[in-house]
């Protein structure tokens, strides 16, 4: 069966409530449950929203159906998890990235979170945000650098 972009987004969004349900079932501490609830804040599932926008007239766009329910992250740690989770997922789409592509990816994700107001309830400073950015870029460049393809050894 073919899913609509809205149905696909709803399935993705449900992973948060399902995660909370499992965490509560197994008695995880409230701070961990809060991390689960806030790791996407109220961000939009942009890919499926874009597909949806291509299929319907502007007046029929239902952006709320493509947003996570929140709440927004409050602590610096919750913001850090939000950024790292998004960067890690997006970095998997890169095929032999250059250092510049990695830097652009991290910048794009952080800017997207900022423009969607995801950090407004936190006490994260711009200096701390810059430190997070720099460390993510450094770590991703270290992990994702291209390697020389060694030829297979043949028996003599």
XYZ file of C-alpha atoms in Angstrom:
156
model
C 0.000 0.000 0.000
C 1.238 3.475 -0.876
C 1.359 5.906 2.051
C 0.639 9.588 1.642
C 3.259 12.067 2.865
C 0.936 12.905 5.779
C 0.600 9.233 6.766
C 4.365 8.762 6.507
C 4.997 11.808 8.696
C 2.523 10.575 11.297
C 4.286 7.202 11.496
C 7.631 8.931 12.017
C 6.193 11.346 14.592
C 4.672 8.466 16.562
C 8.114 7.135 17.475
C 8.232 9.774 20.225
C 4.967 8.759 21.909
C 5.869 5.100 21.473
C 9.262 5.751 23.067
C 7.593 7.504 25.999
C 5.154 4.618 26.366
C 8.001 2.089 26.492
C 10.037 4.236 28.888
C 7.097 4.509 31.277
C 6.300 0.797 30.961
C 9.844 -0.103 31.967
C 10.096 2.503 34.704
C 12.767 4.740 33.231
C 13.436 7.913 35.239
C 11.497 11.083 34.379
C 14.602 12.929 33.068
C 15.095 10.180 30.447
C 11.419 10.364 29.486
C 11.810 14.123 29.096
C 14.752 13.562 26.727
C 12.527 11.309 24.627
C 9.726 13.893 24.560
C 11.986 16.826 23.650
C 14.505 15.317 21.238
C 12.515 16.622 18.240
C 10.756 19.479 20.036
C 8.105 20.849 17.694
C 10.188 20.568 14.534
C 8.584 19.809 11.212
C 9.114 16.528 9.364
C 10.322 18.611 6.440
C 10.805 15.961 3.757
C 7.229 14.727 3.951
C 5.889 18.243 4.401
C 7.648 19.219 1.182
C 6.136 16.218 -0.660
C 2.722 17.118 0.747
C 3.119 20.731 -0.394
C 3.767 19.511 -3.934
C 0.489 17.569 -3.942
C -1.988 20.077 -2.485
C -2.920 23.704 -2.961
C -1.359 26.187 -0.527
C -4.654 26.772 1.279
C -4.890 23.020 1.986
C -1.473 22.750 3.652
C -1.738 21.295 7.133
C 1.648 22.064 8.684
C 0.546 21.022 12.191
C 0.125 17.427 10.996
C 3.826 17.434 10.089
C 5.146 18.734 13.433
C 6.268 16.793 16.456
C 4.128 17.517 19.516
C 6.961 18.755 21.707
C 7.591 20.083 24.254
C 10.570 22.226 23.366
C 13.843 21.340 25.079
C 14.556 23.320 28.256
C 17.939 22.131 29.435
C 21.244 22.461 27.640
C 21.465 18.676 27.601
C 18.080 18.373 25.885
C 19.158 20.889 23.229
C 22.423 19.000 22.762
C 20.545 15.729 22.241
C 18.221 17.405 19.721
C 21.133 18.726 17.671
C 23.256 15.586 17.856
C 20.312 13.309 16.992
C 19.474 15.377 13.898
C 23.076 15.704 12.760
C 23.753 11.992 13.211
C 20.680 11.026 11.177
C 21.420 13.530 8.408
C 25.096 12.555 8.236
C 24.053 9.055 7.174
C 22.802 10.518 3.889
C 26.241 11.840 2.938
C 28.235 9.805 0.444
C 31.972 10.502 0.747
C 31.467 13.991 2.195
C 34.046 16.712 2.044
C 34.916 18.723 5.159
C 32.958 21.626 3.649
C 29.853 19.464 3.129
C 30.010 18.297 6.742
C 30.322 21.873 7.976
C 27.397 22.953 5.785
C 25.266 20.054 7.050
C 25.870 20.929 10.708
C 25.252 24.627 10.041
C 22.039 23.891 8.121
C 20.641 21.712 10.898
C 21.477 24.181 13.662
C 20.060 27.082 11.629
C 16.889 25.093 10.928
C 16.393 24.434 14.653
C 17.026 28.093 15.450
C 14.617 29.326 12.770
C 11.911 26.999 14.075
C 12.365 28.418 17.587
C 13.451 25.135 19.119
C 15.933 26.649 21.597
C 13.829 29.530 22.962
C 13.055 27.789 26.275
C 16.653 26.784 26.971
C 19.475 28.674 28.614
C 21.983 27.675 25.935
C 24.301 30.529 25.039
C 25.553 31.291 21.557
C 29.051 30.495 22.791
C 27.909 27.034 23.878
C 26.065 26.551 20.593
C 29.242 27.460 18.717
C 31.202 24.946 20.823
C 28.659 22.222 20.036
C 28.863 23.112 16.346
C 32.660 23.027 16.273
C 32.864 19.714 18.116
C 30.258 18.059 15.882
C 32.092 19.185 12.769
C 35.386 17.902 14.150
C 33.925 14.536 15.152
C 32.042 14.014 11.881
C 35.061 14.959 9.791
C 37.088 12.432 11.757
C 34.473 9.687 11.400
C 33.432 10.306 7.798
C 36.721 11.105 6.102
C 37.287 9.163 2.915
C 39.776 6.347 2.932
C 41.997 4.926 0.248
C 40.452 1.846 -1.343
C 43.087 -0.837 -0.973
C 43.298 -3.347 -3.811
C 42.517 -6.924 -2.847
C 45.541 -9.117 -2.361
C 45.823 -11.994 -4.788
C 47.467 -15.313 -4.002
C 50.915 -15.560 -5.499
